[in-house]
Amino acid sequence: PDLPQGMSRVEFRDPKIIRRKDGTLVALMTCMNEDGNGEILMYKSMDGFSWSFWKTLAKNDGKFGRMWECPDFFELDGKWLLLVSPMEMKPEGLEYHNGFGCMVLAGEYDDEKGIFVPDFDQSVDYGIDFYAAQTILAPDGRRIMIAWMQNWDTCLMRELSKPWAGQMTLPRELSFKDEPFTVEFDEEAGEYVVEGPRIEKMLGYTNLESEKGFVFFQKFIKENGITDMLEALGIEEGDTVRMYGFSFEY
């Protein structure tokens, strides 16, 4: 491939192709630099067959894990958002405890110059198994996201003889309006979602978004077990549970 100096020819993968307003195609590629950190490279094409390196969209300076995977880049509610899945992340406060998770960088983007200036970062999901998130633009204008319900720290590699190898999350709708970054289950997933109030009633604790609430939730699960909690709520196998920032499939 046409690579900038110092970039790995081995750790070069995960193309996401987007179309610019002038009709040209841009492929986002993840690549590892000589420091072992990930970068998002942009390649241009007029026909989808011949590609040439254009710009580096974003670089990881080591703050957000090491290698980055599975990029997605789009405009949402007046901001440009870059989704990436960092590997070997280190916790920062209540953020990035997954190790191998998914994060969003948001900021301004100059499409003519290919320059992205992020001024915001956040975890996309606070559960353990959420990785490689990708989005589509629905016909009605909603930005819908779905992800791999696994991560490299916890996944069990299946044998080729097995009929399946993991599964995907329920689709979610993204927004960047009332709060910096909001993820909600989309309307098509409604019947499969168990809303927060039922869990709040059983826990007897309502502010689960605070640091104290986060610790309380962890303590409750440790003492009572996730299975007993879900069964007490009447949640059946296959249901998806959502509790503000926390979400998991049972």
mmCIF file with all atom_site columns, N, CA and C in Angstrom, residues 5-8 32-37:
data_model
loop_
_atom_site.group_PDB
_atom_site.id
_atom_site.type_symbol
_atom_site.label_atom_id
_atom_site.label_alt_id
_atom_site.label_comp_id
_atom_site.label_asym_id
_atom_site.label_entity_id
_atom_site.label_seq_id
_atom_site.pdbx_PDB_ins_code
_atom_site.Cartn_x
_atom_site.Cartn_y
_atom_site.Cartn_z
_atom_site.occupancy
_atom_site.B_iso_or_equiv
_atom_site.pdbx_formal_charge
_atom_site.auth_seq_id
_atom_site.auth_comp_id
_atom_site.auth_asym_id
_atom_site.auth_atom_id
_atom_site.pdbx_PDB_model_num
ATOM 1  N N  . GLN A 1 5  ? 5.803  7.458  5.697  1.00 0.00 ? 5  GLN A N  1
ATOM 2  C CA . GLN A 1 5  ? 7.014  6.911  6.283  1.00 0.00 ? 5  GLN A CA 1
ATOM 3  C C  . GLN A 1 5  ? 6.789  6.508  7.737  1.00 0.00 ? 5  GLN A C  1
ATOM 4  N N  . GLY A 1 6  ? 7.313  5.349  8.098  1.00 0.00 ? 6  GLY A N  1
ATOM 5  C CA . GLY A 1 6  ? 7.232  4.880  9.472  1.00 0.00 ? 6  GLY A CA 1
ATOM 6  C C  . GLY A 1 6  ? 5.977  4.099  9.815  1.00 0.00 ? 6  GLY A C  1
ATOM 7  N N  . MET A 1 7  ? 5.091  3.898  8.846  1.00 0.00 ? 7  MET A N  1
ATOM 8  C CA . MET A 1 7  ? 3.844  3.169  9.100  1.00 0.00 ? 7  MET A CA 1
ATOM 9  C C  . MET A 1 7  ? 4.000  1.696  8.729  1.00 0.00 ? 7  MET A C  1
ATOM 10 N N  . SER A 1 8  ? 3.334  0.828  9.500  1.00 0.00 ? 8  SER A N  1
ATOM 11 C CA . SER A 1 8  ? 3.472  -0.619 9.339  1.00 0.00 ? 8  SER A CA 1
ATOM 12 C C  . SER A 1 8  ? 2.708  -1.135 8.113  1.00 0.00 ? 8  SER A C  1
ATOM 13 N N  . MET A 1 32 ? -0.586 1.094  12.232 1.00 0.00 ? 32 MET A N  1
ATOM 14 C CA . MET A 1 32 ? 0.272  1.279  13.403 1.00 0.00 ? 32 MET A CA 1
ATOM 15 C C  . MET A 1 32 ? 1.546  2.021  12.995 1.00 0.00 ? 32 MET A C  1
ATOM 16 N N  . ASN A 1 33 ? 1.898  3.042  13.793 1.00 0.00 ? 33 ASN A N  1
ATOM 17 C CA . ASN A 1 33 ? 3.137  3.756  13.499 1.00 0.00 ? 33 ASN A CA 1
ATOM 18 C C  . ASN A 1 33 ? 4.320  3.090  14.191 1.00 0.00 ? 33 ASN A C  1
ATOM 19 N N  . GLU A 1 34 ? 5.502  3.662  14.030 1.00 0.00 ? 34 GLU A N  1
ATOM 20 C CA . GLU A 1 34 ? 6.719  3.040  14.545 1.00 0.00 ? 34 GLU A CA 1
ATOM 21 C C  . GLU A 1 34 ? 6.794  3.049  16.066 1.00 0.00 ? 34 GLU A C  1
ATOM 22 N N  . ASP A 1 35 ? 5.937  3.840  16.715 1.00 0.00 ? 35 ASP A N  1
ATOM 23 C CA . ASP A 1 35 ? 5.865  3.851  18.179 1.00 0.00 ? 35 ASP A CA 1
ATOM 24 C C  . ASP A 1 35 ? 4.893  2.805  18.719 1.00 0.00 ? 35 ASP A C  1
ATOM 25 N N  . GLY A 1 36 ? 4.222  2.091  17.821 1.00 0.00 ? 36 GLY A N  1
ATOM 26 C CA . GLY A 1 36 ? 3.266  1.079  18.243 1.00 0.00 ? 36 GLY A CA 1
ATOM 27 C C  . GLY A 1 36 ? 1.872  1.624  18.501 1.00 0.00 ? 36 GLY A C  1
ATOM 28 N N  . ASN A 1 37 ? 1.620  2.889  18.129 1.00 0.00 ? 37 ASN A N  1
ATOM 29 C CA . ASN A 1 37 ? 0.306  3.504  18.319 1.00 0.00 ? 37 ASN A CA 1
ATOM 30 C C  . ASN A 1 37 ? -0.464 3.552  17.004 1.00 0.00 ? 37 ASN A C  1
#
